[in-house]
Short mmCIF file of C-alpha atoms in Angstrom, two decimals:
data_model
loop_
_atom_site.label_atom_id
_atom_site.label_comp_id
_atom_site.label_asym_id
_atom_site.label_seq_id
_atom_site.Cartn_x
_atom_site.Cartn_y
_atom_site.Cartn_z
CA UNK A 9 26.58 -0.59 -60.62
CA UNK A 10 27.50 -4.34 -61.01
CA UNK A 11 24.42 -5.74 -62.60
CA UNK A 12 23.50 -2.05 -64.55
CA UNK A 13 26.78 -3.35 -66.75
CA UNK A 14 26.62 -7.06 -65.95
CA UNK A 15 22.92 -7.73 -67.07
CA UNK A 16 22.61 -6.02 -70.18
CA UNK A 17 25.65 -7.46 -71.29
CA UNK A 18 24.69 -11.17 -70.34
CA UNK A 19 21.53 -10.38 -72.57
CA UNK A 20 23.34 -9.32 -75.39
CA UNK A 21 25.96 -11.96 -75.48
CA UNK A 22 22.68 -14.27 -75.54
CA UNK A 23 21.76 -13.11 -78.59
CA UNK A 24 25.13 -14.56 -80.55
CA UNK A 25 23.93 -18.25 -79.83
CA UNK A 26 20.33 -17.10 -81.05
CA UNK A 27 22.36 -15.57 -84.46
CA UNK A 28 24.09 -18.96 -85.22
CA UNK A 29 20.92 -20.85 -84.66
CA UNK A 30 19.03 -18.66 -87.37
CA UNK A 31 22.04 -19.12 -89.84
CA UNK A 32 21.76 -22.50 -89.38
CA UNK A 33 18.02 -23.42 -89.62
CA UNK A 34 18.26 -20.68 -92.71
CA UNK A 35 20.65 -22.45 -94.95
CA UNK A 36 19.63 -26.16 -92.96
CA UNK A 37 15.46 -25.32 -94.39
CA UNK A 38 17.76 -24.84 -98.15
CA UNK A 39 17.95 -29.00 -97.66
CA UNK A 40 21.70 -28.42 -98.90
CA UNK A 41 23.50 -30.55 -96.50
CA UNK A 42 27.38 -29.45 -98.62
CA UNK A 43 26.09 -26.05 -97.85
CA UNK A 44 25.71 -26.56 -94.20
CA UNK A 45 28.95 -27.82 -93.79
CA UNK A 46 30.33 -24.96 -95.26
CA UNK A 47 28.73 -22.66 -93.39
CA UNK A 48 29.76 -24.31 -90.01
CA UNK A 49 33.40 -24.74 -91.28
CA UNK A 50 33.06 -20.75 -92.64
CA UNK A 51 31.93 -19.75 -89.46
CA UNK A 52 34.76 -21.71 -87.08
CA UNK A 53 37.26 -20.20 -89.26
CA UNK A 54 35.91 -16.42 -88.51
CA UNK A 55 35.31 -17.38 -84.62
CA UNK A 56 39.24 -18.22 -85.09
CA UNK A 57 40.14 -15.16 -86.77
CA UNK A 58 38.27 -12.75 -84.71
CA UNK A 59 38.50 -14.28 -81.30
CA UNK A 60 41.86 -13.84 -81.68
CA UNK A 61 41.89 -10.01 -81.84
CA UNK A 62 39.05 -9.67 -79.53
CA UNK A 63 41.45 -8.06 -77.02
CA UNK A 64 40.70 -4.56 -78.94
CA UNK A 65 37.34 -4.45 -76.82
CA UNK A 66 38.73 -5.41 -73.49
CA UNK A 67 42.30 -3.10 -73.75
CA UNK A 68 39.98 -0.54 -74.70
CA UNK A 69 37.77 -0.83 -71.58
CA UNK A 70 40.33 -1.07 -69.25
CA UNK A 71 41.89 2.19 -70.52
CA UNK A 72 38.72 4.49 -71.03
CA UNK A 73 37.59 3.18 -67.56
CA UNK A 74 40.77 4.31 -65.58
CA UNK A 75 40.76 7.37 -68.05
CA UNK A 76 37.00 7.99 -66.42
CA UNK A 77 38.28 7.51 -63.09
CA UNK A 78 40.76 9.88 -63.53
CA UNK A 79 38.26 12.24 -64.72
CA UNK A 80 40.66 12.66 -67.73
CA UNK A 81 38.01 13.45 -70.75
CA UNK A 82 40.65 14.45 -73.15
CA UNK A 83 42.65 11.10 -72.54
CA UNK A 84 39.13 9.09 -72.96
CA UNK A 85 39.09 10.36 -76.32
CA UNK A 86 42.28 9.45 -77.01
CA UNK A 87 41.87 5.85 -76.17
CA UNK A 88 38.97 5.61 -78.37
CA UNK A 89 40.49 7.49 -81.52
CA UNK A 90 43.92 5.02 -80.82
CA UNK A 91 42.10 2.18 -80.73
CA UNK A 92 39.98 2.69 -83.50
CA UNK A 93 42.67 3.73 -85.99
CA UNK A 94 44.18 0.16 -84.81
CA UNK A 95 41.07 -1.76 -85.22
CA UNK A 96 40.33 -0.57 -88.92
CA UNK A 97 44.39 -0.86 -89.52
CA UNK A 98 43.78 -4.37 -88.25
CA UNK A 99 40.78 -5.40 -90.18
CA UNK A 100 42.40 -4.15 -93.48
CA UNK A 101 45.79 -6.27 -93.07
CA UNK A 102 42.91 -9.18 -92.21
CA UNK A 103 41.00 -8.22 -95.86
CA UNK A 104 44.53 -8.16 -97.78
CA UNK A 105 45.35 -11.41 -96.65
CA UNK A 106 41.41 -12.82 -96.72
CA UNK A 107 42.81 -15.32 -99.69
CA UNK A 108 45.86 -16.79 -98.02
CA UNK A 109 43.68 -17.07 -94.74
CA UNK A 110 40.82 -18.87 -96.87
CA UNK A 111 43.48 -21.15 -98.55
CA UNK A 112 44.71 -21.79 -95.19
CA UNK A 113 41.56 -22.47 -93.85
CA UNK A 114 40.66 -25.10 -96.45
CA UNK A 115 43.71 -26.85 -96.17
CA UNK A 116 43.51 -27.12 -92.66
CA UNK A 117 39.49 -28.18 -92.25
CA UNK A 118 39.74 -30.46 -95.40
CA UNK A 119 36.15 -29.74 -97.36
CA UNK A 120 35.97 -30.96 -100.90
CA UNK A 121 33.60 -29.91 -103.51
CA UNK A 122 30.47 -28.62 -103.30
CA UNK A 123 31.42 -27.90 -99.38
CA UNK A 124 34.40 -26.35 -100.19
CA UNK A 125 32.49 -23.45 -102.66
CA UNK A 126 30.24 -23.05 -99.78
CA UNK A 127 33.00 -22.71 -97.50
CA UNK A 128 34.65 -20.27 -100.12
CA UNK A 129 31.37 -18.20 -100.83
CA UNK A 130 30.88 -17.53 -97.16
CA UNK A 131 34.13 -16.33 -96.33
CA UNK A 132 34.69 -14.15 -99.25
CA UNK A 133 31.66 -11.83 -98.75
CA UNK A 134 31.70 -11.89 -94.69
CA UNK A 135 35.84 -11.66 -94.46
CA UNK A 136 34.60 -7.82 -96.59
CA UNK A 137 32.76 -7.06 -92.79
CA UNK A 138 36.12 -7.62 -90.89
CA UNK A 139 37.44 -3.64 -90.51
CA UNK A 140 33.56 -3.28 -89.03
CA UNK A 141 33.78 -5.73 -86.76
CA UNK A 142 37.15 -4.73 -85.88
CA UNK A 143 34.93 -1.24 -85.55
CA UNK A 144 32.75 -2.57 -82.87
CA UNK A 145 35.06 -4.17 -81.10
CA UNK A 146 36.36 -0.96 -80.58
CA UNK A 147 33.02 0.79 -79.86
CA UNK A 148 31.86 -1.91 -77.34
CA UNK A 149 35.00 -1.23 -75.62
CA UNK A 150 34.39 2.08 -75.20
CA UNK A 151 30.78 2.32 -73.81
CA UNK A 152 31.31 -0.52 -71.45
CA UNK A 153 34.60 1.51 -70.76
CA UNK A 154 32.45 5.11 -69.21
CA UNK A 155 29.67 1.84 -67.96
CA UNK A 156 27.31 2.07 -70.38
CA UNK A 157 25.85 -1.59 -70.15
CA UNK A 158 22.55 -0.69 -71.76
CA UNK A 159 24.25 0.75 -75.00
CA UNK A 160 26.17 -1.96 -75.19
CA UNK A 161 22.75 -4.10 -75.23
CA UNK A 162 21.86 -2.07 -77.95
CA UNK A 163 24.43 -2.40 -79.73
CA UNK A 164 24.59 -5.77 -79.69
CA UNK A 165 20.97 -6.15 -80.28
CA UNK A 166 21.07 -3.86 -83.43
CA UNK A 167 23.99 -5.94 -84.84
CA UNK A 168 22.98 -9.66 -84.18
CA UNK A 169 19.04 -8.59 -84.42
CA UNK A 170 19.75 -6.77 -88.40
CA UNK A 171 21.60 -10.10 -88.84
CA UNK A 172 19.24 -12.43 -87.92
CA UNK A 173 16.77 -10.52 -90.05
CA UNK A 174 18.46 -10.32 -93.18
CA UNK A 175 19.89 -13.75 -92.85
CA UNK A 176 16.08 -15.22 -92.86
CA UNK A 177 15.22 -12.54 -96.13
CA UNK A 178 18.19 -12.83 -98.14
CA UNK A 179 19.11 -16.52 -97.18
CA UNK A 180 15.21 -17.63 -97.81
CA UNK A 181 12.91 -15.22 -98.89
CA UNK A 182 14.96 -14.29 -101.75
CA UNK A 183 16.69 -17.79 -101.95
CA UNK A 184 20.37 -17.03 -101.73
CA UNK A 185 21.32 -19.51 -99.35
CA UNK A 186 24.91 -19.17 -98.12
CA UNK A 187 25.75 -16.01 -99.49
CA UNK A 188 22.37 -14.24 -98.33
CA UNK A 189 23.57 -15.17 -94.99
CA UNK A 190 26.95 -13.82 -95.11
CA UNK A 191 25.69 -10.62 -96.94
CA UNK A 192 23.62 -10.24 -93.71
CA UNK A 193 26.21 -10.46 -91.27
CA UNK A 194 28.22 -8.08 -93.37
CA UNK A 195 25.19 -5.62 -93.22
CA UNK A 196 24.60 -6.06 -89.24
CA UNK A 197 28.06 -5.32 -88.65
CA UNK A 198 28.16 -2.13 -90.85
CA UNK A 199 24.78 -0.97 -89.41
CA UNK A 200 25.81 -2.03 -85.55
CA UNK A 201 29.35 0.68 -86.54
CA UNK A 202 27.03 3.13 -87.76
CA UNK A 203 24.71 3.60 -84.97
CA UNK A 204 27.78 2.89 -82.36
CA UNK A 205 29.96 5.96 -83.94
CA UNK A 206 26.65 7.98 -84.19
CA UNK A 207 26.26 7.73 -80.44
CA UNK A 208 29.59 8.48 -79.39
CA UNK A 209 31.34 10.95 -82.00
CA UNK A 210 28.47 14.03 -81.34
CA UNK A 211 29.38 13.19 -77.74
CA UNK A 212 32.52 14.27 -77.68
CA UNK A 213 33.58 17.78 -76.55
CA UNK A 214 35.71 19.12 -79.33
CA UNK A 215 37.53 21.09 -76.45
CA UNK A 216 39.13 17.93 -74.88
CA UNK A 217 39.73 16.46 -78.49
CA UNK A 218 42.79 15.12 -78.90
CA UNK A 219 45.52 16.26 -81.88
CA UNK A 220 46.96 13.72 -84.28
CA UNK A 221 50.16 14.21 -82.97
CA UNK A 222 48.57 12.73 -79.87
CA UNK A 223 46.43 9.63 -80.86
CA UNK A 224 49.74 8.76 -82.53
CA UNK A 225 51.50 9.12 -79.70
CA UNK A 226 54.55 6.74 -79.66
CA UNK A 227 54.61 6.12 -75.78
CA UNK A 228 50.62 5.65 -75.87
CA UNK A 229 50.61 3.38 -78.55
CA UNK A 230 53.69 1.27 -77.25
CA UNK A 231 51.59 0.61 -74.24
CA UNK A 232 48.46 0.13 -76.21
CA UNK A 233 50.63 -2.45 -78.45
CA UNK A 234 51.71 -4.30 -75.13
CA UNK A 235 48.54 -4.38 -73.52
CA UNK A 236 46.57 -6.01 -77.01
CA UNK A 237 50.13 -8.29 -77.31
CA UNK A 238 49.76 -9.78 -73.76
CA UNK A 239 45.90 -10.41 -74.53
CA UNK A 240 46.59 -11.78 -77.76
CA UNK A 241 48.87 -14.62 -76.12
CA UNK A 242 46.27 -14.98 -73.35
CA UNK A 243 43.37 -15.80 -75.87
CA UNK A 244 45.92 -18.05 -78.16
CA UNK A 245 46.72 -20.02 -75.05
CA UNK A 246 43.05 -20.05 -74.43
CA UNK A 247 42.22 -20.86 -78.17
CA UNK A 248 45.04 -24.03 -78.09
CA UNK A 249 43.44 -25.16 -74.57
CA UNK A 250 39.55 -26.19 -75.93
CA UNK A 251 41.61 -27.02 -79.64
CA UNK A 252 43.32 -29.46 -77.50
CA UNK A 253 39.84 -30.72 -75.47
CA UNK A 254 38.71 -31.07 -78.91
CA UNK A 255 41.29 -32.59 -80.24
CA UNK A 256 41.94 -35.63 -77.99
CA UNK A 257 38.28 -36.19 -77.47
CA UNK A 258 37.90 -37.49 -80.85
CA UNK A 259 40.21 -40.12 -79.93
CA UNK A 260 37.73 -41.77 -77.64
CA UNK A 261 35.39 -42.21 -80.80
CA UNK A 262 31.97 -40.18 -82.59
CA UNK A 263 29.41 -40.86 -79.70
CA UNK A 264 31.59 -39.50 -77.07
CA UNK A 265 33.30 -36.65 -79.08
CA UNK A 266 29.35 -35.69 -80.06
CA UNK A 267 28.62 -36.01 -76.20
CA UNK A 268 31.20 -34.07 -75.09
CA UNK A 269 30.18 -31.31 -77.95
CA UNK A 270 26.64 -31.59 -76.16
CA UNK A 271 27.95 -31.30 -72.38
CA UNK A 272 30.44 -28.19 -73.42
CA UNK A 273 27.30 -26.15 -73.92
CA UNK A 274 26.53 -26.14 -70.30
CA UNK A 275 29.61 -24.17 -70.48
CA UNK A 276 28.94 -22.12 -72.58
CA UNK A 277 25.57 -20.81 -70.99
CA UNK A 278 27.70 -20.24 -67.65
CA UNK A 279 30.09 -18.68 -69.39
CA UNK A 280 27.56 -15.62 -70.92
CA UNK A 281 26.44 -14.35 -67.20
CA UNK A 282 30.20 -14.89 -66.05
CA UNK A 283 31.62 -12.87 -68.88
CA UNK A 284 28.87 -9.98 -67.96
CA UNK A 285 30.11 -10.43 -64.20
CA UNK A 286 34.27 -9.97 -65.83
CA UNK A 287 32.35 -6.87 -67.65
CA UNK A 288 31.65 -5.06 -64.71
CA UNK A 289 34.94 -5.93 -63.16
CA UNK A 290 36.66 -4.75 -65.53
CA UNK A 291 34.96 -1.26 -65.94
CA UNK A 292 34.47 -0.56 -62.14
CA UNK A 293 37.96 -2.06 -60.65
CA UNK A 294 39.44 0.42 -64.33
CA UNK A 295 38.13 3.21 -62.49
CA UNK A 296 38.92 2.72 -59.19
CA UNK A 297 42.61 2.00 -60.54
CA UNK A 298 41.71 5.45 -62.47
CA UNK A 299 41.08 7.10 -59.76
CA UNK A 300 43.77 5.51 -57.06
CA UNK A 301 40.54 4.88 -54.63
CA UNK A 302 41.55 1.86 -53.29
CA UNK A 303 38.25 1.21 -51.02
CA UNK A 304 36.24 0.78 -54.22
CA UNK A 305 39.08 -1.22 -56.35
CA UNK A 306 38.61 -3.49 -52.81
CA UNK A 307 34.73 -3.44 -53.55
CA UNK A 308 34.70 -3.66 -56.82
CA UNK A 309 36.32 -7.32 -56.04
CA UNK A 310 34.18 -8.30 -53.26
CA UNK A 311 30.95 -7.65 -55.41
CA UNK A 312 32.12 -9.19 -58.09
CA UNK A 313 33.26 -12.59 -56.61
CA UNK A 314 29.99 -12.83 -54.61
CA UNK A 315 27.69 -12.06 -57.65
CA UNK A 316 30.16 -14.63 -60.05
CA UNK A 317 30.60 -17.50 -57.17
CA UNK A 318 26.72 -16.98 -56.27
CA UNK A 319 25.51 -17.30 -59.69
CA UNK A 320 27.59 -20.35 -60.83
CA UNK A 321 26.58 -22.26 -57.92
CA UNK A 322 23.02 -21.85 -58.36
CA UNK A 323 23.95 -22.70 -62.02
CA UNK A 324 25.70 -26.20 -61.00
CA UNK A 325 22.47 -27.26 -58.69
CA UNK A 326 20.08 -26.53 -62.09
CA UNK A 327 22.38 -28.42 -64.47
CA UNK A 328 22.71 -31.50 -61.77
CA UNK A 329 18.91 -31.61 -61.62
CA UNK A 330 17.52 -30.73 -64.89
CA UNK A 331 21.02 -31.50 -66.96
CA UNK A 332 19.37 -34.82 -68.58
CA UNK A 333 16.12 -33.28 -69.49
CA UNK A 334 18.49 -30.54 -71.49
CA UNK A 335 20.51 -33.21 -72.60
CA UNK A 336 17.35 -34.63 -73.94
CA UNK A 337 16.68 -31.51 -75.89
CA UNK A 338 19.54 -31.29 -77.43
CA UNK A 339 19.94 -34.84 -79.02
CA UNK A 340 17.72 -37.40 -80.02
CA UNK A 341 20.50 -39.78 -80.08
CA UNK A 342 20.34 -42.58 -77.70
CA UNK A 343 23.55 -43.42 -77.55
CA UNK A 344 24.92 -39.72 -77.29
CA UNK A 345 22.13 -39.26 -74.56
CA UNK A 346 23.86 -42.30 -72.57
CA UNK A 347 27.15 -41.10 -72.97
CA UNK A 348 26.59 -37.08 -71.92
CA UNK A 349 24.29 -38.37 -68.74
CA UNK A 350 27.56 -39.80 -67.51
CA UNK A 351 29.78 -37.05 -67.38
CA UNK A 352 27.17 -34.59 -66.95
CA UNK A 353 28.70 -34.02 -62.97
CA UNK A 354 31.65 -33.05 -64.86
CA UNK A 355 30.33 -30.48 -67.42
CA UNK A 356 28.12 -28.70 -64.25
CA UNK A 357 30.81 -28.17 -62.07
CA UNK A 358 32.68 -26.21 -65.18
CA UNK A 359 30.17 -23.11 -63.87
CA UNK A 360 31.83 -23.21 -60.37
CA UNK A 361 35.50 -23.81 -61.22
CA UNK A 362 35.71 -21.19 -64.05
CA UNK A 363 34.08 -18.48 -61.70
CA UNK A 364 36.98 -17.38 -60.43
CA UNK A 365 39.19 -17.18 -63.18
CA UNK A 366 36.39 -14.97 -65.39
CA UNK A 367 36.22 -12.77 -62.59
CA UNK A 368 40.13 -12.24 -62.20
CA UNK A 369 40.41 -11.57 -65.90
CA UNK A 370 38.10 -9.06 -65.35
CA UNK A 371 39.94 -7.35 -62.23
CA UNK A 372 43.53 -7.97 -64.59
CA UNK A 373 42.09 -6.24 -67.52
CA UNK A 374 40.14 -3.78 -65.88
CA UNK A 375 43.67 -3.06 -63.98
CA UNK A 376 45.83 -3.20 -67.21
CA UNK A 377 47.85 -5.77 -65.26
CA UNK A 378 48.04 -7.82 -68.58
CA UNK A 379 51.66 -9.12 -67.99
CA UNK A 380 50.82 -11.26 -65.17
CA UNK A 381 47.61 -12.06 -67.12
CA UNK A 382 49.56 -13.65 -69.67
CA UNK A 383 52.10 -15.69 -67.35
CA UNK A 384 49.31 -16.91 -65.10
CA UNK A 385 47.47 -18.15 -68.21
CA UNK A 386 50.67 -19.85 -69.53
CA UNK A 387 51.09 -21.56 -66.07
CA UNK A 388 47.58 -22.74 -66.00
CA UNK A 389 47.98 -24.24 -69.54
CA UNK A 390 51.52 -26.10 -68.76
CA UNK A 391 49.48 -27.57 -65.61
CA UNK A 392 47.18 -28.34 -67.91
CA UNK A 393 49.04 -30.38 -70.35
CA UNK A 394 50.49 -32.28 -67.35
CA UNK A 395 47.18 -32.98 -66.02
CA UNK A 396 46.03 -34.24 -69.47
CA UNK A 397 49.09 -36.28 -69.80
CA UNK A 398 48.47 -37.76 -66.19
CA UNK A 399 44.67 -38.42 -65.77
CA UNK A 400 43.52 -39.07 -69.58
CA UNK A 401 45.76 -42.28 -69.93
CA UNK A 402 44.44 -43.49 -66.24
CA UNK A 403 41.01 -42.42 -66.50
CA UNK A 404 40.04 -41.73 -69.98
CA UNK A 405 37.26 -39.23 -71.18
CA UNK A 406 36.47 -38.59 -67.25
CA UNK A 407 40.25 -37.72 -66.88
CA UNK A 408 39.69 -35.56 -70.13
CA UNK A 409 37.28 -33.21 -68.00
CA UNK A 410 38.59 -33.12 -64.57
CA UNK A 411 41.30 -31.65 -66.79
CA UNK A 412 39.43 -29.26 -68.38
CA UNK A 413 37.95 -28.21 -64.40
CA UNK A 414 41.75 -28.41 -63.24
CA UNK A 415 42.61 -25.79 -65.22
CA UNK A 416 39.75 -23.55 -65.37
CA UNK A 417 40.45 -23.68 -61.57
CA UNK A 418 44.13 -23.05 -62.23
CA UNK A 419 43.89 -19.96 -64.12
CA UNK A 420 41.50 -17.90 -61.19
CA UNK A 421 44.16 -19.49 -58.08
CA UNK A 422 46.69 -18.28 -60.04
CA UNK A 423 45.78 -15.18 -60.26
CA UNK A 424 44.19 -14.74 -56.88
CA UNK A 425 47.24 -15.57 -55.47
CA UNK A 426 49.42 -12.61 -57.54
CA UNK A 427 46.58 -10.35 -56.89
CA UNK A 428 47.71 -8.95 -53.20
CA UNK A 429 51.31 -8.05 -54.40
CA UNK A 430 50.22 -6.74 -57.19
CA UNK A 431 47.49 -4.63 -55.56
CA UNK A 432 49.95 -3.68 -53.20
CA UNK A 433 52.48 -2.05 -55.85
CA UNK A 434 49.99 -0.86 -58.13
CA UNK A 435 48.11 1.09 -55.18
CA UNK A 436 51.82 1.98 -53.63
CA UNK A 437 53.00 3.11 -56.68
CA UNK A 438 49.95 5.76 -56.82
CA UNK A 439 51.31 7.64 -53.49
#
């Protein structure tokens, strides 16, 4: 049950990479270097709008998933209709303020000219896909919620696959550039919603359909609200933790900012099989929460943190040995290629200290237990700060990253350590 979610998922978040490399060599082949910068800056400002409301798919679920347990159909669809009049609600407030968040976004990345109307042409077609993406957020949620890993796959394949597509037509073939690659994302987002609502709406029995009175629900959608507020601060904090990273590495000059950019995407591969791992969590320990069966909630954990510990260390032994050859790949720079060889150690041990906590934020979503979520993450990031204020003047860029591995470490012990009292009450509370 683990890897049926876990793998297909891990595939289809390896297709987003793939999508941003296509974009890239698309509008990078139109020899327009102003309108590759405005593409990258156009897509870090969506990855910072939509990141940050990304909680839609994971409160979503954790609430069909202990709906399923339950064996509570009529509540199922009642989590999906809730969260889906939220999610359009959401992505409309995002399209009425598109040109206060584009002004914003200008001012704050600093692009002038030619870059700038790049920046500007992006945004203003893609920001038109945000009530769909909002959509499939939403619809994710749901099929991963009832375990549907392989739908997911689909769905993920349909949307970054019809993107990837039109982005090489419309960007090249037909020669729009910037704009033919933002039409295509709009596209693979309305065509991922179509297919996703297709599957699920003829599904439905209209017999456990829920009223209007009832998706509207005040005490529902209070806890809904508190759930997706708790998240939101937990992905903020998140958000300001790698801004941060960021942010101070630039102090220690280009070559080792540009090294450190090459070194975080050893993370970043980790992370897509770890998230897949907090995917099944959340669905199977939802369930077993759903269905007050504490033996599998017990399981569910045990599974988990084998498959997520196993995985990362077997990760951390490839990047150790083959890390410089991938460094390699990645940069022909020789300078860069120094730098990155030296706190490669650093960057491969990310795999093993962040295990943990992508695991517990599965088990903490999957479990609705999103207060605690929330103060264990602010925690981490206060230890955090202190670390960076300790170990950065004494040690530099090294004391930059055993930072970043402090508190990626942080954030699971944390919540490990809440976990059996909070077990304990939730499972107490049931009887």
């Amino acid at each position: 049950m683990v890897l049926s979610i876990a793998v297909p998922m891990t595939l289809g978040f390896l297709t987003t990479p793939l999508l941003g490399l296509t974009d890239t060599a698309v509008v990078g082949r139109t020899g327009d270097a102003a309108a590759l910068a405005g593409l990258a800056i156009g897509a870090v400002l969506f990855d910072l709008i939509f990141s940050s409301v990304s909680f839609l798919r994971a409160s979503t679920t954790a609430l069909v998933a202990q709906a399923l347990g339950r064996g509570d159909r009529h509540e199922q669809q009642a989590v999906f209709w809730r969260a889906l009049v939220l999610s359009i609600g959401l992505g409309l407030i995002i399209l009425a303020a598109s040109p206060w968040l584009l002004s914003l976004g200008l001012r704050m990345m600093g692009p002038e000219g030619t870059t700038a109307a790049a920046t500007a042409t992006y945004f203003s077609i893609r920001i038109l896909a945000g009530p769909l993406t909002l959509t499939n957020f939403t619809i994710l949620g749901f099929v991963l919620g009832l375990g549907r890993g392989t739908t997911g796959l689909l769905l993920q394949t349909i949307l970054n696959g019809t993107n990837i597509v039109l982005s090489i037509y419309l960007g090249l073939v037909l020669g729009w550039g910037v704009a033919g690659v933002a039409w295509g994302t709009l596209i693979g987002e309305g065509m991922a919603a179509a297919v996703g609502l297709a599957l699920i709406i003829p599904r439905f029995d209209q017999k456990d359909g829920p009223t209007v009175a009832e998706i509207f629900d005040r005490a529902k959608l209070s806890a809904l609200f508190a759930i997706n507020r708790d998240l939101m601060i937990r992905t903020f904090t998140l958000l300001a933790a790698f801004t941060l990273l960021t942010r101070i590495g630039t102090s220690f000059g280009a070559v080792v900012l540009a090294a450190n950019a090459v070194l975080m995407n050893f993370f970043m591969i980790a992370s897509f099989y770890l998230d897949g791992m907090a995917n099944a969590a959340e669905q199977i320990v939802g369930r077993a929460i759903g269905a007050r069966f504490r033996e599998g909630f017990d399981r569910a954990i045990r599974l988990t943190a084998l498959w997520s510990l196993g995985l990362a260390l077997v990760s951390c032994l490839f990047f150790l040995i083959f890390g410089n050859a991938i460094i390699d790949f990645m940069t022909t720079a020789a300078d860069v290629r120094v730098i990155a060889a030296t706190y490669l150690p650093w960057a491969a041990v990310t795999a093993l200290t962040g295990a943990l906590a992508f695991q517990m934020d599965g088990v903490y979503i999957g479990a609705t237990w999103s207060r605690e979520m929330r103060n264990m993450m602010l925690l981490a990031f206060a230890g955090y700060g202190l670390s960076l204020a300790l170990f950065v003047p004494l040690f530099g860029n090294h004391g930059l990253w055993l930072s970043l591995n402090l508190f990626l470490a942080m954030r699971g012990l944390l919540l490990l350590a809440r976990l059996p009292a909070r077990v304990h009450q939730s499972f107490t509370e049931s009887h």
